[in-house]
Amino acid sequence: MAIRYPNGKVYEQTQNESPKIKRQARKDISFSNRGKSLEDDLNETNEFYVAQGVANIYKKPVPIQIVKVEYPKRSAAVIREAYFRTPSTTDYNGVWNGYYIDFEAKETESKTSFPLKNIHDHQIKHMQAVIVQKGIAFFIVRFSTLNRTFIVPFQIIEKAWLEMDNGGRKSIPLCIFEEHAEELQLGIRPRIDYLQIVKKFVANL
Amino acid sequence: MAIRYPNGKVYEQTQNESPKIKRQARKDISFSNRGKSLEDDLNETNEFYVAQGVANIYKKPVPIQIVKVEYPKRSAAVIREAYFRTPSTTDYNGVWNGYYIDFEAKETESKTSFPLKNIHDHQIKHMQAVIVQKGIAFFIVRFSTLNRTFIVPFQIIEKAWLEMDNGGRKSIPLCIFEEHAEELQLGIRPRIDYLQIVKKFVANL
């Protein structure tokens, strides 16, 4: 079913996607005709990992506050009033080879830097706690206009975040990604084989 | 807001709870006036663990398929049509001290055995995959009428599940829990200190 935004854009939401990222993704499609969003690529990749027994990593459902549910006779319960809630954690987590894996995926249309406003305070706090518990935390960041995708250890993002809090810049320049992150090449099966880089992170622990 | 069930019961859902477990919980309250559901106890416990920096474990949001969203001017987006979906995973996961933790919580009113119909095929498959990835998987089962709560390694449940598939019994007798599971004592802070038992599981790996 189509939803009309206040700005006149039509929005269609399919199963399992978060409205925020999809809104972004539709924009990408209409501007650049490039195809799948980062979220779609990651869902496909995680399904591949699960199917192959490589890892067990899932996107968490979007948290919803349910206010009103109808129970029609002879058909499924229908939620009639509900609201989006702010997640307390990151979007993706799971297990690979004994390691707890936790990450967040972000897209930006900027060609030069990744705006830190894309990241929320609760995500930083959550990842700091994950690191304390010896989990593996990282971001996957796509510069969608450039069609370049990076996997970034949490510590790089945290450093920029703390610097911003002390009056530093509000974005991370592309060159920092080129220097301190690993670029992910898109494939077919899986679409984004980010675990290959996670293995490198683990080897350097 | 109250919802009337076909059977005439009134149902109120508050933030963050799954309708299935809560339905069970309300029943408990009206029948026995015993108070909090297992889900409430576990949410309180996990919040305590996070606040104290002991572990980072969360209940996953209930997966919802969103069909229709309204974007009223000057107020939050309202979901107007959505449906409950079947989760692909268990309800709780996270990290403690480098270990991936994954579990499911179940309540039964039976005084003598835990009916295996409370467990879904996808939960068994998911936990099997977690074990392959060297995660820690278990169930927390409450016999609510008896007010007894057990933490059960996944392998015990899996064994009964496989036996049922081969014509064995459709429930696990209480005595199996008494013999092969650990009973959890309720406390105040935290409400159910299940990590103490997880530590034992890990020590025996």
XYZ file of C-alpha atoms in Angstrom:
410
model
C 0.000 0.000 0.000
C 1.315 3.452 -0.874
C 1.650 6.252 1.630
C 1.839 9.842 0.564
C 4.385 11.938 2.405
C 3.697 15.571 3.293
C 6.175 16.445 0.536
C 4.129 14.545 -2.023
C 6.483 11.599 -2.424
C 4.905 8.194 -2.447
C 6.340 5.748 0.039
C 5.935 2.002 0.010
C 7.171 -0.112 2.834
C 7.777 -3.790 2.409
C 8.354 -6.397 5.020
C 11.119 -6.011 7.588
C 12.645 -2.738 6.530
C 13.056 0.280 8.713
C 11.199 3.321 7.400
C 14.163 5.658 7.928
C 16.616 3.716 5.803
C 14.044 2.914 3.151
C 13.099 6.541 2.774
C 16.771 7.202 2.105
C 16.943 4.262 -0.261
C 14.008 5.359 -2.388
C 15.667 8.691 -2.788
C 18.794 6.929 -4.007
C 16.826 4.914 -6.497
C 15.030 7.898 -7.953
C 18.183 10.029 -8.096
C 20.637 7.497 -9.348
C 18.729 4.385 -10.411
C 21.401 2.402 -8.641
C 19.199 -0.335 -7.242
C 19.294 -1.943 -3.835
C 19.762 -0.149 -0.559
C 22.527 -1.037 1.873
C 19.878 -2.561 4.105
C 18.678 -4.860 1.301
C 22.263 -5.874 0.531
C 22.926 -6.685 4.190
C 19.692 -8.630 4.609
C 20.558 -10.731 1.573
C 24.080 -11.257 2.894
C 22.872 -12.288 6.349
C 20.328 -14.700 4.829
C 23.143 -16.203 2.798
C 25.315 -16.576 5.919
C 22.472 -18.260 7.829
C 21.587 -20.577 4.933
C 25.231 -21.608 4.502
C 25.814 -22.047 8.237
C 28.544 -19.387 8.120
C 27.133 -17.087 10.802
C 23.908 -16.253 12.589
C 23.398 -12.522 12.234
C 20.037 -10.737 11.929
C 18.605 -7.270 11.646
C 16.508 -6.488 14.676
C 12.883 -5.589 14.047
C 12.000 -1.892 14.303
C 10.659 -1.283 17.814
C 7.003 -0.294 17.766
C 4.776 0.907 20.556
C 1.433 -0.758 19.985
C -1.622 1.132 21.204
C -4.587 -0.527 19.543
C -5.100 -4.019 18.127
C -8.220 -5.445 16.543
C -8.983 -9.169 16.601
C -11.347 -9.760 13.691
C -13.180 -13.085 13.616
C -11.533 -15.716 11.421
C -8.559 -13.543 10.456
C -5.263 -12.316 11.842
C -4.973 -9.624 14.515
C -4.611 -6.151 12.976
C -2.609 -3.382 14.621
C -4.660 -0.202 14.165
C -2.601 2.319 16.123
C 1.106 2.129 16.810
C 4.144 4.397 16.880
C 7.802 4.062 15.987
C 10.075 4.002 19.033
C 13.746 4.872 19.343
C 15.824 1.675 19.469
C 18.122 1.219 22.492
C 20.629 -0.778 20.499
C 22.125 -1.034 17.037
C 20.261 -2.660 14.149
C 22.270 -5.830 13.550
C 23.651 -8.435 15.892
C 24.442 -12.111 16.116
C 27.180 -14.670 16.468
C 30.010 -15.876 14.275
C 32.529 -18.489 15.381
C 32.153 -17.682 19.069
C 32.298 -13.915 18.566
C 29.439 -11.592 19.368
C 28.932 -9.351 16.314
C 27.166 -5.979 16.578
C 26.901 -3.319 13.923
C 24.996 -0.420 12.491
C 24.543 0.359 8.776
C 24.388 3.930 7.493
C 24.080 5.519 4.076
C 25.010 9.044 3.079
C 24.565 10.900 -0.202
C 27.532 13.145 0.552
C 30.529 12.676 -1.752
C 33.077 14.055 0.670
C 32.276 13.122 4.256
C 30.018 11.120 6.533
C 27.839 13.409 8.712
C 27.901 12.312 12.349
C 24.275 13.385 12.758
C 23.489 10.002 11.169
C 24.612 8.395 14.411
C 22.672 8.584 17.641
C 23.979 8.900 21.136
C 22.338 5.618 22.219
C 24.164 3.770 19.430
C 27.538 5.038 20.655
C 26.701 4.126 24.268
C 25.493 0.698 23.210
C 28.636 -0.031 21.210
C 30.882 1.158 24.034
C 29.102 -1.361 26.272
C 29.544 -4.080 23.623
C 33.292 -3.438 23.519
C 33.464 -3.659 27.331
C 31.797 -7.088 27.035
C 34.414 -8.129 24.443
C 32.029 -8.082 21.500
C 32.978 -7.004 17.971
C 31.402 -3.631 17.090
C 31.618 -1.760 13.801
C 29.773 0.403 11.308
C 29.096 -0.285 7.663
C 28.914 3.063 5.872
C 27.894 3.538 2.259
C 28.580 6.695 0.286
C 25.652 5.959 -2.006
C 26.381 8.642 -4.603
C 29.935 7.327 -4.949
C 28.747 3.720 -4.708
C 31.484 2.983 -2.156
C 30.896 0.955 1.020
C 33.255 0.777 3.993
C 33.431 -1.297 7.133
C 34.726 0.837 9.995
C 35.825 -0.371 13.428
C 33.738 1.286 16.132
C 36.824 2.964 17.600
C 37.275 5.205 14.526
C 33.688 6.445 14.742
C 33.937 6.839 18.525
C 37.075 8.967 18.195
C 35.363 11.338 15.724
C 32.268 11.416 17.938
C 34.257 12.385 21.036
C 36.163 15.037 19.066
C 32.849 16.504 17.851
C 31.671 16.689 21.462
C 34.804 18.738 22.165
C 34.108 21.185 19.354
C 35.621 19.171 16.508
C 34.119 18.621 13.063
C 30.615 17.226 12.629
C 31.530 14.769 9.903
C 34.194 12.225 9.043
C 36.019 12.999 5.761
C 36.112 10.292 3.107
C 39.911 10.153 3.370
C 39.616 8.855 6.948
C 37.572 5.957 5.614
C 40.106 5.369 2.846
C 42.876 5.311 5.430
C 41.363 3.622 8.504
C 38.473 1.546 7.172
C 38.275 -1.348 4.730
C 36.367 -0.908 1.503
C 33.826 -3.647 0.778
C 33.455 -4.908 -2.785
C 29.962 -5.897 -3.878
C 29.513 -9.489 -4.993
C 26.662 -11.812 -5.838
C 26.628 -14.538 -3.198
C 26.972 -13.016 -0.695
C 26.244 -9.469 -1.793
C 28.616 -7.852 0.763
C 30.996 -10.334 2.346
C 31.702 -8.212 5.411
C 32.678 -11.225 7.532
C 35.941 -11.469 5.588
C 36.917 -8.120 7.101
C 35.539 -9.033 10.530
C 37.993 -11.943 10.486
C 40.812 -9.436 10.009
C 39.516 -7.336 12.930
C 39.443 -10.436 15.131
C 42.948 -11.466 14.067
C 44.210 -8.059 15.235
C 42.518 -8.216 18.653
C -6.214 1.361 25.341
C -8.275 -1.762 25.962
C -8.928 -4.383 23.334
C -11.729 -6.862 23.656
C -10.887 -10.427 22.743
C -13.414 -12.635 20.973
C -13.763 -14.450 24.314
C -14.743 -11.218 26.052
C -11.494 -10.732 27.963
C -10.085 -7.251 27.982
C -6.486 -6.956 26.897
C -4.165 -4.041 27.458
C -0.784 -3.915 25.895
C 1.934 -1.690 27.237
C 5.190 -0.716 25.640
C 7.644 -3.359 24.473
C 5.814 -6.491 25.410
C 4.873 -9.239 23.047
C 1.140 -9.838 22.914
C 1.508 -13.607 23.259
C 3.416 -13.595 26.527
C 1.374 -10.759 27.965
C -1.852 -12.563 27.264
C -0.442 -15.409 29.329
C 0.670 -12.997 32.012
C -2.723 -11.348 32.437
C -4.242 -14.745 32.865
C -1.729 -15.430 35.624
C -2.578 -12.204 37.352
C -6.307 -12.787 37.329
C -5.992 -16.434 38.360
C -3.332 -16.200 40.985
C -2.674 -12.522 41.709
C 0.998 -13.359 41.589
C 2.221 -10.192 39.912
C 4.871 -9.805 37.278
C 5.269 -11.979 34.235
C 8.494 -13.755 33.397
C 8.967 -11.255 30.575
C 8.739 -8.316 33.001
C 11.190 -10.013 35.368
C 13.670 -10.593 32.549
C 13.355 -7.067 31.188
C 14.075 -5.663 34.646
C 17.015 -8.027 35.024
C 18.489 -7.110 31.645
C 18.093 -3.393 32.384
C 19.930 -3.962 35.645
C 22.733 -5.824 33.843
C 23.086 -3.016 31.272
C 22.988 -0.265 33.916
C 25.628 -2.045 36.017
C 27.826 -2.838 33.004
C 27.485 -6.565 33.752
C 26.179 -7.642 30.344
C 24.479 -6.284 27.262
C 21.405 -8.408 26.652
C 18.091 -7.218 25.205
C 14.713 -8.531 24.227
C 14.214 -8.161 20.498
C 11.230 -6.115 19.384
C 8.244 -8.067 18.101
C 8.495 -8.202 14.305
C 5.684 -6.310 12.644
C 4.748 -6.089 8.997
C 3.730 -2.501 8.414
C 1.148 -1.889 5.698
C -0.095 1.661 6.237
C 1.470 4.674 7.939
C 0.010 8.155 8.318
C 2.219 11.219 8.635
C 0.071 13.838 10.343
C 1.327 17.421 10.268
C 3.223 18.459 13.407
C 2.993 15.082 15.092
C 4.578 11.646 15.019
C 3.957 9.108 12.261
C 1.099 6.751 13.128
C 0.995 3.148 11.979
C -2.611 2.473 10.932
C -2.376 -1.054 9.578
C 0.188 -3.667 10.570
C 0.361 -7.367 11.357
C 2.327 -9.546 13.753
C 4.956 -11.642 11.995
C 6.581 -14.888 13.086
C 10.077 -14.172 14.434
C 12.966 -16.038 12.791
C 14.999 -16.071 15.980
C 14.596 -16.294 19.734
C 13.460 -13.330 21.816
C 16.588 -12.453 23.772
C 20.202 -12.079 22.763
C 23.334 -10.146 23.579
C 26.865 -10.377 24.891
C 28.419 -11.158 28.241
C 32.158 -11.334 28.793
C 32.928 -12.295 25.190
C 30.160 -14.900 25.003
C 27.198 -14.635 22.671
C 24.066 -15.240 24.756
C 20.785 -16.361 23.156
C 17.643 -17.514 24.911
C 13.910 -17.877 24.860
C 11.544 -17.411 27.820
C 8.411 -19.512 28.253
C 5.683 -19.769 30.858
C 3.331 -22.650 31.476
C 0.413 -23.020 33.870
C 0.864 -26.777 34.010
C 1.951 -28.134 37.396
C 3.456 -31.321 36.057
C 5.149 -30.786 32.689
C 6.200 -28.246 30.102
C 4.240 -28.684 26.825
C 6.569 -28.641 23.817
C 3.895 -26.914 21.750
C 5.166 -23.728 23.460
C 8.301 -24.032 21.342
C 8.396 -23.386 17.626
C 10.387 -25.168 15.009
C 12.193 -21.949 13.977
C 13.395 -21.454 17.556
C 14.951 -24.931 17.634
C 16.619 -24.394 14.243
C 17.890 -20.990 15.316
C 19.383 -22.329 18.546
C 21.006 -25.248 16.748
C 22.707 -22.702 14.487
C 23.760 -20.647 17.526
C 25.424 -23.709 19.068
C 27.270 -24.386 15.785
C 28.593 -20.795 15.992
C 29.757 -21.448 19.584
C 27.122 -19.262 21.198
C 25.431 -20.022 24.532
C 21.783 -21.047 24.037
C 19.224 -21.882 26.690
C 15.588 -21.595 27.736
C 14.164 -19.977 30.830
C 10.961 -21.807 31.729
C 8.526 -20.761 34.426
C 5.877 -23.035 35.877
C 3.754 -20.047 36.840
C 1.209 -21.915 38.952
C 4.048 -23.454 40.992
C 5.990 -20.180 40.946
C 9.150 -22.072 39.953
C 11.556 -20.859 37.266
C 14.275 -22.943 35.633
C 17.154 -22.235 33.304
C 17.591 -25.136 30.897
C 20.506 -25.705 28.519
C 19.272 -25.900 24.935
C 20.482 -29.496 24.596
C 17.878 -30.762 27.107
C 15.041 -29.142 25.184
C 16.477 -30.279 21.860
C 16.652 -33.888 23.060
C 12.968 -33.861 24.104
C 12.054 -32.142 20.822
C 13.800 -34.786 18.719
C 12.224 -37.583 20.793
C 8.786 -36.034 20.221
C 9.469 -36.009 16.489
C 10.116 -39.751 16.776
C 6.833 -40.430 18.528
C 7.933 -39.569 22.048
C 6.017 -37.495 24.595
C 4.803 -33.995 23.786
C 5.903 -32.421 27.043
C 8.882 -32.406 29.405
C 8.033 -33.609 32.934
C 8.872 -31.332 35.845
C 11.261 -33.955 37.217
C 13.504 -33.516 34.143
C 13.805 -29.831 35.029
C 14.528 -30.698 38.652
C 17.236 -33.092 37.523
C 18.835 -31.446 34.474
C 18.079 -27.733 34.833
C 18.980 -25.164 37.461
C 16.226 -23.526 39.456
C 16.393 -19.720 39.550
C 15.579 -17.940 42.794
C 13.803 -14.597 42.494
C 15.600 -11.629 43.979
C 15.248 -7.864 43.971
C 18.240 -6.460 42.115
C 18.408 -8.195 39.768
C 15.039 -9.909 39.771
C 16.350 -13.159 38.179
C 20.125 -13.427 38.236
C 20.303 -15.955 35.400
C 23.886 -14.973 34.487
C 25.118 -16.729 37.621
C 23.966 -19.995 36.054
C 25.240 -19.046 32.592
C 28.674 -18.759 34.204
C 28.342 -22.380 35.320
C 27.320 -23.439 31.799
C 30.383 -21.681 30.389
C 32.685 -23.242 32.986
C 31.496 -26.697 31.847
C 32.036 -26.038 28.123
